[in-house]
């Protein structure tokens, strides 16, 4: 029998959409679904019941409020030993990419990171994973249990929970007795109120074509109309125009929104690796031979300083109408 353990992440006391995507997938599978949450923020259990969750394990000691790898690892090791899941899933994030390789080693299990599709074949987890900056997509089958995968956000269609369970909430307030090699004292969060790039369904990114740091603000009216999160190419991040947490690409964040608008971005392979999973890509560039047009669903060749205001105005008309 399949037994799923879903690692849930929260933001401002709410479950991340990427975590709900995983629960959406498990509700369509045969087997038992349990979940685990770290940190103090309370989560509405009624949300979990809609996805058929049987048990929710909450590690609520204040020591878990900030990510400490040794504490999280020791707690997850104990939980896996207790409930023995056949499959462990989490959204691909900076936290899980640090934590889950360590967990996989300790469990002597299989792990695939940054996957774009998952399915079960006779109880074995089969995933699709891009390689070589997205030029190759491999199909992998996990060989050992618990089989683990980190799934890119926005890859699984989110379906509102259709089940009705009464999850048992098990709260653990004791922290593991482990020595911390390093301790996180504080996390300085971005003042940006929009969704994180990896969670956003619409992303507007700017590149060197904007010519100057002060011109990056020209993207904001378009982002505001579309309810989009702002992103950037590595070139403008390296130039100091915007912080690194806005970088899209192989050395930044991997995004897969429904709509990605690339403004003044030529389309280096490292950037394409971070956004090629987008459903629709709109590229604005004055160079008709820019590599970005090879990936774009729609391309606009011209002066971005003229096109941006016109595009913003047209989107506003459509959305208001």
mmCIF file of C-alpha atoms in Angstrom:
data_model
loop_
_atom_site.group_PDB
_atom_site.id
_atom_site.type_symbol
_atom_site.label_atom_id
_atom_site.label_comp_id
_atom_site.label_asym_id
_atom_site.label_seq_id
_atom_site.Cartn_x
_atom_site.Cartn_y
_atom_site.Cartn_z
ATOM 1 C CA UNK A 1 0.000 0.000 0.000
ATOM 2 C CA UNK A 2 1.233 3.490 -0.876
ATOM 3 C CA UNK A 3 1.980 5.789 2.040
ATOM 4 C CA UNK A 4 2.789 9.445 1.340
ATOM 5 C CA UNK A 5 4.535 11.955 3.575
ATOM 6 C CA UNK A 6 4.258 15.529 2.293
ATOM 7 C CA UNK A 7 6.642 18.180 3.613
ATOM 8 C CA UNK A 8 4.537 21.348 3.807
ATOM 9 C CA UNK A 9 6.040 24.832 3.692
ATOM 10 C CA UNK A 10 4.306 27.941 4.975
ATOM 11 C CA UNK A 11 4.584 31.667 4.419
ATOM 12 C CA UNK A 12 3.086 34.191 6.842
ATOM 13 C CA UNK A 13 1.118 31.413 8.522
ATOM 14 C CA UNK A 14 -0.404 30.140 5.278
ATOM 15 C CA UNK A 15 0.379 27.008 3.317
ATOM 16 C CA UNK A 16 2.341 27.727 0.170
ATOM 17 C CA UNK A 17 0.512 27.066 -3.086
ATOM 18 C CA UNK A 18 3.296 24.669 -4.109
ATOM 19 C CA UNK A 19 2.503 22.517 -1.047
ATOM 20 C CA UNK A 20 -1.188 22.460 -1.963
ATOM 21 C CA UNK A 21 -0.192 21.298 -5.449
ATOM 22 C CA UNK A 22 1.441 18.218 -3.899
ATOM 23 C CA UNK A 23 -1.657 17.493 -1.797
ATOM 24 C CA UNK A 24 -3.724 17.933 -4.938
ATOM 25 C CA UNK A 25 -1.652 15.188 -6.589
ATOM 26 C CA UNK A 26 -1.790 12.754 -3.659
ATOM 27 C CA UNK A 27 -5.577 13.031 -3.343
ATOM 28 C CA UNK A 28 -5.826 11.407 -6.777
ATOM 29 C CA UNK A 29 -3.598 8.476 -5.713
ATOM 30 C CA UNK A 30 -4.430 5.295 -3.868
ATOM 31 C CA UNK A 31 -2.947 5.229 -0.395
ATOM 32 C CA UNK A 32 -2.582 7.108 2.874
ATOM 33 C CA UNK A 33 -1.449 10.739 2.976
ATOM 34 C CA UNK A 34 0.285 12.282 5.982
ATOM 35 C CA UNK A 35 2.018 15.629 6.203
ATOM 36 C CA UNK A 36 4.617 17.407 8.311
ATOM 37 C CA UNK A 37 4.972 21.107 9.179
ATOM 38 C CA UNK A 38 7.785 22.861 11.036
ATOM 39 C CA UNK A 39 7.434 26.082 13.003
ATOM 40 C CA UNK A 40 4.926 27.907 15.161
ATOM 41 C CA UNK A 41 2.392 29.372 12.683
ATOM 42 C CA UNK A 42 -0.949 27.595 12.970
ATOM 43 C CA UNK A 43 -2.319 26.013 9.807
ATOM 44 C CA UNK A 44 -6.033 25.653 9.182
ATOM 45 C CA UNK A 45 -6.582 21.898 9.527
ATOM 46 C CA UNK A 46 -9.807 22.158 7.525
ATOM 47 C CA UNK A 47 -7.638 22.879 4.480
ATOM 48 C CA UNK A 48 -5.819 19.570 4.998
ATOM 49 C CA UNK A 49 -9.049 17.621 5.508
ATOM 50 C CA UNK A 50 -10.211 18.626 2.032
ATOM 51 C CA UNK A 51 -7.227 16.723 0.609
ATOM 52 C CA UNK A 52 -7.822 13.553 2.590
ATOM 53 C CA UNK A 53 -4.857 13.950 4.948
ATOM 54 C CA UNK A 54 -4.895 11.319 7.714
ATOM 55 C CA UNK A 55 -2.254 12.719 10.092
ATOM 56 C CA UNK A 56 -0.509 16.069 10.361
ATOM 57 C CA UNK A 57 2.740 16.133 12.338
ATOM 58 C CA UNK A 58 3.618 19.599 13.641
ATOM 59 C CA UNK A 59 7.011 20.387 15.154
ATOM 60 C CA UNK A 60 6.132 23.539 17.068
ATOM 61 C CA UNK A 61 9.096 24.267 19.324
ATOM 62 C CA UNK A 62 10.305 27.838 18.700
ATOM 63 C CA UNK A 63 13.650 26.306 17.708
ATOM 64 C CA UNK A 64 11.917 25.258 14.472
ATOM 65 C CA UNK A 65 10.704 28.749 13.562
ATOM 66 C CA UNK A 66 13.917 29.374 11.645
ATOM 67 C CA UNK A 67 15.403 26.647 9.489
ATOM 68 C CA UNK A 68 18.126 24.727 11.320
ATOM 69 C CA UNK A 69 19.306 21.834 9.154
ATOM 70 C CA UNK A 70 20.395 19.514 11.985
ATOM 71 C CA UNK A 71 17.111 19.932 13.895
ATOM 72 C CA UNK A 72 14.914 19.458 10.837
ATOM 73 C CA UNK A 73 16.960 16.467 9.689
ATOM 74 C CA UNK A 74 16.863 14.676 13.037
ATOM 75 C CA UNK A 75 13.108 15.246 13.354
ATOM 76 C CA UNK A 76 12.390 13.959 9.849
ATOM 77 C CA UNK A 77 14.612 10.914 10.378
ATOM 78 C CA UNK A 78 12.601 10.020 13.468
ATOM 79 C CA UNK A 79 9.294 10.602 11.712
ATOM 80 C CA UNK A 80 10.264 8.409 8.742
ATOM 81 C CA UNK A 81 11.321 5.652 11.128
ATOM 82 C CA UNK A 82 7.982 5.926 12.925
ATOM 83 C CA UNK A 83 5.492 5.988 10.029
ATOM 84 C CA UNK A 84 7.646 4.369 7.291
ATOM 85 C CA UNK A 85 6.315 6.228 4.236
ATOM 86 C CA UNK A 86 6.854 4.717 0.809
ATOM 87 C CA UNK A 87 7.014 8.160 -0.842
ATOM 88 C CA UNK A 88 8.171 11.525 0.529
ATOM 89 C CA UNK A 89 7.434 14.656 -1.484
ATOM 90 C CA UNK A 90 8.247 18.337 -1.116
ATOM 91 C CA UNK A 91 8.263 21.422 -3.266
ATOM 92 C CA UNK A 92 11.671 22.320 -4.695
ATOM 93 C CA UNK A 93 12.914 25.308 -2.700
ATOM 94 C CA UNK A 94 16.193 26.532 -1.255
ATOM 95 C CA UNK A 95 15.246 24.920 2.072
ATOM 96 C CA UNK A 96 14.306 21.491 0.724
ATOM 97 C CA UNK A 97 17.272 21.390 -1.659
ATOM 98 C CA UNK A 98 19.504 21.703 1.394
ATOM 99 C CA UNK A 99 17.550 19.367 3.674
ATOM 100 C CA UNK A 100 16.439 16.465 1.493
ATOM 101 C CA UNK A 101 19.813 15.319 0.114
ATOM 102 C CA UNK A 102 20.936 14.838 3.734
ATOM 103 C CA UNK A 103 17.718 12.993 4.560
ATOM 104 C CA UNK A 104 18.094 10.737 1.513
ATOM 105 C CA UNK A 105 21.636 9.778 2.560
ATOM 106 C CA UNK A 106 20.526 8.920 6.090
ATOM 107 C CA UNK A 107 17.564 6.910 4.767
ATOM 108 C CA UNK A 108 19.670 5.238 2.040
ATOM 109 C CA UNK A 109 16.844 6.158 -0.330
ATOM 110 C CA UNK A 110 16.287 7.581 -3.815
ATOM 111 C CA UNK A 111 15.938 11.342 -4.398
ATOM 112 C CA UNK A 112 15.228 13.344 -7.536
ATOM 113 C CA UNK A 113 15.382 17.132 -7.275
ATOM 114 C CA UNK A 114 13.785 19.851 -9.424
ATOM 115 C CA UNK A 115 11.439 17.454 -11.204
ATOM 116 C CA UNK A 116 8.644 18.663 -13.461
ATOM 117 C CA UNK A 117 6.352 15.603 -13.525
ATOM 118 C CA UNK A 118 5.600 12.742 -11.133
ATOM 119 C CA UNK A 119 3.550 9.593 -11.420
ATOM 120 C CA UNK A 120 3.271 6.196 -9.783
ATOM 121 C CA UNK A 121 3.883 3.050 -11.816
ATOM 122 C CA UNK A 122 3.038 -0.092 -9.844
ATOM 123 C CA UNK A 123 3.968 1.665 -6.634
ATOM 124 C CA UNK A 124 7.250 3.045 -8.002
ATOM 125 C CA UNK A 125 7.686 6.790 -8.339
ATOM 126 C CA UNK A 126 8.527 7.859 -11.896
ATOM 127 C CA UNK A 127 9.640 11.443 -12.511
ATOM 128 C CA UNK A 128 10.711 13.694 -15.364
ATOM 129 C CA UNK A 129 13.753 15.879 -14.704
ATOM 130 C CA UNK A 130 15.416 18.443 -17.005
ATOM 131 C CA UNK A 131 19.185 18.272 -17.545
ATOM 132 C CA UNK A 132 21.715 20.393 -19.465
ATOM 133 C CA UNK A 133 19.855 23.662 -18.919
ATOM 134 C CA UNK A 134 16.592 22.115 -20.058
ATOM 135 C CA UNK A 135 17.888 20.721 -23.355
ATOM 136 C CA UNK A 136 17.282 17.151 -22.188
ATOM 137 C CA UNK A 137 14.415 15.765 -20.109
ATOM 138 C CA UNK A 138 15.111 12.394 -18.515
ATOM 139 C CA UNK A 139 12.564 9.940 -17.150
ATOM 140 C CA UNK A 140 13.770 8.430 -13.886
ATOM 141 C CA UNK A 141 12.309 5.697 -11.714
ATOM 142 C CA UNK A 142 13.128 5.680 -8.028
ATOM 143 C CA UNK A 143 14.798 2.435 -6.974
ATOM 144 C CA UNK A 144 14.737 2.634 -3.175
ATOM 145 C CA UNK A 145 12.194 3.476 -0.517
ATOM 146 C CA UNK A 146 11.283 5.860 0.805
ATOM 147 C CA UNK A 147 11.348 7.290 -2.705
ATOM 148 C CA UNK A 148 11.727 11.060 -2.601
ATOM 149 C CA UNK A 149 11.193 13.902 -5.048
ATOM 150 C CA UNK A 150 11.361 17.681 -4.962
ATOM 151 C CA UNK A 151 8.833 19.088 -7.437
ATOM 152 C CA UNK A 152 9.152 22.479 -9.092
ATOM 153 C CA UNK A 153 6.279 24.825 -8.196
ATOM 154 C CA UNK A 154 3.548 25.424 -10.800
ATOM 155 C CA UNK A 155 4.147 22.041 -12.480
ATOM 156 C CA UNK A 156 1.194 20.183 -10.952
ATOM 157 C CA UNK A 157 -2.275 21.491 -11.716
ATOM 158 C CA UNK A 158 -3.753 22.647 -8.438
ATOM 159 C CA UNK A 159 -7.189 21.130 -7.891
ATOM 160 C CA UNK A 160 -9.139 22.223 -4.825
ATOM 161 C CA UNK A 161 -9.487 19.414 -2.307
ATOM 162 C CA UNK A 162 -12.478 17.176 -2.986
ATOM 163 C CA UNK A 163 -12.223 14.838 -0.011
ATOM 164 C CA UNK A 164 -13.452 15.137 3.558
ATOM 165 C CA UNK A 165 -11.260 13.623 6.250
ATOM 166 C CA UNK A 166 -10.643 14.484 9.881
ATOM 167 C CA UNK A 167 -6.857 14.676 10.193
ATOM 168 C CA UNK A 168 -5.272 13.780 13.478
ATOM 169 C CA UNK A 169 -2.958 16.637 14.472
ATOM 170 C CA UNK A 170 0.101 15.415 16.392
ATOM 171 C CA UNK A 171 2.135 18.208 17.960
ATOM 172 C CA UNK A 172 5.762 17.670 18.963
ATOM 173 C CA UNK A 173 7.140 20.431 21.195
ATOM 174 C CA UNK A 174 10.451 18.847 22.120
ATOM 175 C CA UNK A 175 13.442 19.626 19.939
ATOM 176 C CA UNK A 176 15.988 16.895 19.156
ATOM 177 C CA UNK A 177 19.120 16.822 21.283
ATOM 178 C CA UNK A 178 21.644 17.491 18.523
ATOM 179 C CA UNK A 179 24.662 19.735 18.261
ATOM 180 C CA UNK A 180 24.230 22.624 15.838
ATOM 181 C CA UNK A 181 27.258 23.217 13.643
ATOM 182 C CA UNK A 182 25.765 26.582 12.681
ATOM 183 C CA UNK A 183 22.763 28.456 14.012
ATOM 184 C CA UNK A 184 20.434 30.766 12.105
ATOM 185 C CA UNK A 185 19.820 33.830 14.278
ATOM 186 C CA UNK A 186 17.526 35.809 11.997
ATOM 187 C CA UNK A 187 16.140 35.965 8.482
ATOM 188 C CA UNK A 188 15.760 39.324 6.752
ATOM 189 C CA UNK A 189 12.791 39.024 4.456
ATOM 190 C CA UNK A 190 12.217 41.026 1.307
ATOM 191 C CA UNK A 191 9.920 44.008 1.621
ATOM 192 C CA UNK A 192 8.291 42.963 -1.653
ATOM 193 C CA UNK A 193 4.644 42.133 -1.019
ATOM 194 C CA UNK A 194 4.211 40.022 -4.146
ATOM 195 C CA UNK A 195 4.514 36.257 -4.199
ATOM 196 C CA UNK A 196 7.956 34.712 -4.297
ATOM 197 C CA UNK A 197 9.178 34.189 -7.867
ATOM 198 C CA UNK A 198 8.886 30.410 -7.619
ATOM 199 C CA UNK A 199 5.220 30.681 -6.527
ATOM 200 C CA UNK A 200 4.063 33.430 -8.892
ATOM 201 C CA UNK A 201 1.718 32.651 -11.780
ATOM 202 C CA UNK A 202 2.853 35.782 -13.680
ATOM 203 C CA UNK A 203 6.451 37.047 -13.798
ATOM 204 C CA UNK A 204 7.785 40.193 -15.497
ATOM 205 C CA UNK A 205 11.590 40.147 -15.812
ATOM 206 C CA UNK A 206 14.011 42.816 -16.966
ATOM 207 C CA UNK A 207 17.465 42.618 -18.478
ATOM 208 C CA UNK A 208 20.317 44.753 -19.766
ATOM 209 C CA UNK A 209 18.084 46.185 -22.476
ATOM 210 C CA UNK A 210 16.681 48.513 -19.817
ATOM 211 C CA UNK A 211 20.106 50.247 -20.025
ATOM 212 C CA UNK A 212 20.127 51.751 -16.526
ATOM 213 C CA UNK A 213 19.179 50.761 -12.981
ATOM 214 C CA UNK A 214 16.674 53.602 -12.719
ATOM 215 C CA UNK A 215 14.802 52.242 -15.738
ATOM 216 C CA UNK A 216 14.016 48.958 -13.942
ATOM 217 C CA UNK A 217 11.093 50.774 -12.309
ATOM 218 C CA UNK A 218 9.480 50.981 -15.762
ATOM 219 C CA UNK A 219 8.460 47.343 -15.288
ATOM 220 C CA UNK A 220 6.398 48.116 -12.190
ATOM 221 C CA UNK A 221 3.243 49.506 -13.894
ATOM 222 C CA UNK A 222 2.974 46.392 -16.064
ATOM 223 C CA UNK A 223 3.595 44.112 -13.067
ATOM 224 C CA UNK A 224 0.953 45.994 -11.070
ATOM 225 C CA UNK A 225 -1.688 45.595 -13.791
ATOM 226 C CA UNK A 226 -0.988 41.866 -14.137
ATOM 227 C CA UNK A 227 -0.486 41.163 -10.426
ATOM 228 C CA UNK A 228 2.960 39.903 -11.376
ATOM 229 C CA UNK A 229 6.186 39.391 -9.438
ATOM 230 C CA UNK A 230 9.290 41.124 -10.771
ATOM 231 C CA UNK A 231 12.311 39.099 -11.856
ATOM 232 C CA UNK A 232 15.649 39.881 -13.467
ATOM 233 C CA UNK A 233 18.465 38.428 -15.532
ATOM 234 C CA UNK A 234 21.856 37.674 -14.000
ATOM 235 C CA UNK A 235 23.450 40.595 -15.839
ATOM 236 C CA UNK A 236 21.392 43.226 -14.021
ATOM 237 C CA UNK A 237 21.797 41.443 -10.682
ATOM 238 C CA UNK A 238 25.581 41.382 -11.157
ATOM 239 C CA UNK A 239 25.416 45.074 -12.058
ATOM 240 C CA UNK A 240 23.758 45.785 -8.715
ATOM 241 C CA UNK A 241 20.468 47.046 -10.140
ATOM 242 C CA UNK A 242 18.343 44.603 -8.124
ATOM 243 C CA UNK A 243 18.976 42.035 -5.328
ATOM 244 C CA UNK A 244 19.907 38.426 -6.030
ATOM 245 C CA UNK A 245 16.542 37.099 -4.812
ATOM 246 C CA UNK A 246 15.040 38.488 -8.043
ATOM 247 C CA UNK A 247 17.393 36.568 -10.335
ATOM 248 C CA UNK A 248 15.859 34.037 -12.706
ATOM 249 C CA UNK A 249 18.177 31.442 -14.174
ATOM 250 C CA UNK A 250 20.523 28.548 -13.589
ATOM 251 C CA UNK A 251 22.310 30.377 -10.753
ATOM 252 C CA UNK A 252 19.136 32.068 -9.540
ATOM 253 C CA UNK A 253 15.573 30.841 -9.206
ATOM 254 C CA UNK A 254 13.768 28.398 -11.461
ATOM 255 C CA UNK A 255 10.268 29.605 -12.298
ATOM 256 C CA UNK A 256 7.358 28.089 -14.186
ATOM 257 C CA UNK A 257 4.556 30.670 -14.246
ATOM 258 C CA UNK A 258 1.550 30.661 -16.535
ATOM 259 C CA UNK A 259 2.914 33.861 -18.123
ATOM 260 C CA UNK A 260 6.544 35.027 -18.300
ATOM 261 C CA UNK A 261 7.332 38.407 -19.873
ATOM 262 C CA UNK A 262 11.014 38.965 -20.677
ATOM 263 C CA UNK A 263 11.825 42.639 -21.237
ATOM 264 C CA UNK A 264 15.207 43.491 -22.718
ATOM 265 C CA UNK A 265 16.602 40.005 -22.028
ATOM 266 C CA UNK A 266 18.662 38.440 -24.817
ATOM 267 C CA UNK A 267 18.159 34.898 -23.564
ATOM 268 C CA UNK A 268 21.478 33.405 -22.484
ATOM 269 C CA UNK A 269 21.227 29.656 -21.946
ATOM 270 C CA UNK A 270 21.574 30.099 -18.173
ATOM 271 C CA UNK A 271 18.521 32.364 -18.116
ATOM 272 C CA UNK A 272 16.503 30.072 -20.378
ATOM 273 C CA UNK A 273 17.231 27.196 -17.993
ATOM 274 C CA UNK A 274 15.412 29.068 -15.242
ATOM 275 C CA UNK A 275 12.238 30.008 -17.118
ATOM 276 C CA UNK A 276 11.766 27.635 -20.054
ATOM 277 C CA UNK A 277 9.097 25.747 -18.094
ATOM 278 C CA UNK A 278 6.757 28.751 -18.304
ATOM 279 C CA UNK A 279 3.451 28.048 -20.045
ATOM 280 C CA UNK A 280 3.516 31.214 -22.169
ATOM 281 C CA UNK A 281 6.599 33.340 -22.804
ATOM 282 C CA UNK A 282 6.416 36.875 -24.202
ATOM 283 C CA UNK A 283 9.724 38.421 -25.261
ATOM 284 C CA UNK A 284 10.384 42.105 -25.959
ATOM 285 C CA UNK A 285 13.741 42.871 -27.565
ATOM 286 C CA UNK A 286 15.085 45.149 -30.301
ATOM 287 C CA UNK A 287 17.318 42.376 -31.677
ATOM 288 C CA UNK A 288 15.306 40.026 -33.933
ATOM 289 C CA UNK A 289 18.064 37.407 -33.600
ATOM 290 C CA UNK A 290 18.047 37.329 -29.791
ATOM 291 C CA UNK A 291 18.000 33.699 -28.522
ATOM 292 C CA UNK A 292 14.986 34.476 -26.309
ATOM 293 C CA UNK A 293 12.760 34.469 -29.410
ATOM 294 C CA UNK A 294 13.527 30.785 -29.987
ATOM 295 C CA UNK A 295 11.737 29.986 -26.715
ATOM 296 C CA UNK A 296 9.076 32.695 -26.846
ATOM 297 C CA UNK A 297 5.418 31.943 -27.485
ATOM 298 C CA UNK A 298 5.055 35.555 -28.661
ATOM 299 C CA UNK A 299 7.838 37.924 -29.661
ATOM 300 C CA UNK A 300 7.789 41.694 -30.001
ATOM 301 C CA UNK A 301 10.747 43.220 -31.858
ATOM 302 C CA UNK A 302 11.151 46.898 -31.068
ATOM 303 C CA UNK A 303 12.072 49.592 -28.573
ATOM 304 C CA UNK A 304 11.000 48.383 -25.120
ATOM 305 C CA UNK A 305 10.702 51.968 -23.892
ATOM 306 C CA UNK A 306 7.924 52.516 -26.423
ATOM 307 C CA UNK A 307 6.379 49.063 -26.146
ATOM 308 C CA UNK A 308 6.130 48.808 -22.335
ATOM 309 C CA UNK A 309 3.661 51.693 -21.840
ATOM 310 C CA UNK A 310 1.535 50.540 -24.783
ATOM 311 C CA UNK A 311 1.485 46.942 -23.565
ATOM 312 C CA UNK A 312 0.596 48.052 -20.033
ATOM 313 C CA UNK A 313 -2.253 50.183 -21.381
ATOM 314 C CA UNK A 314 -3.637 47.353 -23.519
ATOM 315 C CA UNK A 315 -3.499 44.824 -20.674
ATOM 316 C CA UNK A 316 -5.288 47.334 -18.450
ATOM 317 C CA UNK A 317 -8.060 47.795 -21.013
ATOM 318 C CA UNK A 318 -8.553 44.056 -21.404
ATOM 319 C CA UNK A 319 -8.548 43.309 -17.676
ATOM 320 C CA UNK A 320 -10.836 46.198 -16.810
ATOM 321 C CA UNK A 321 -13.189 45.324 -19.643
#
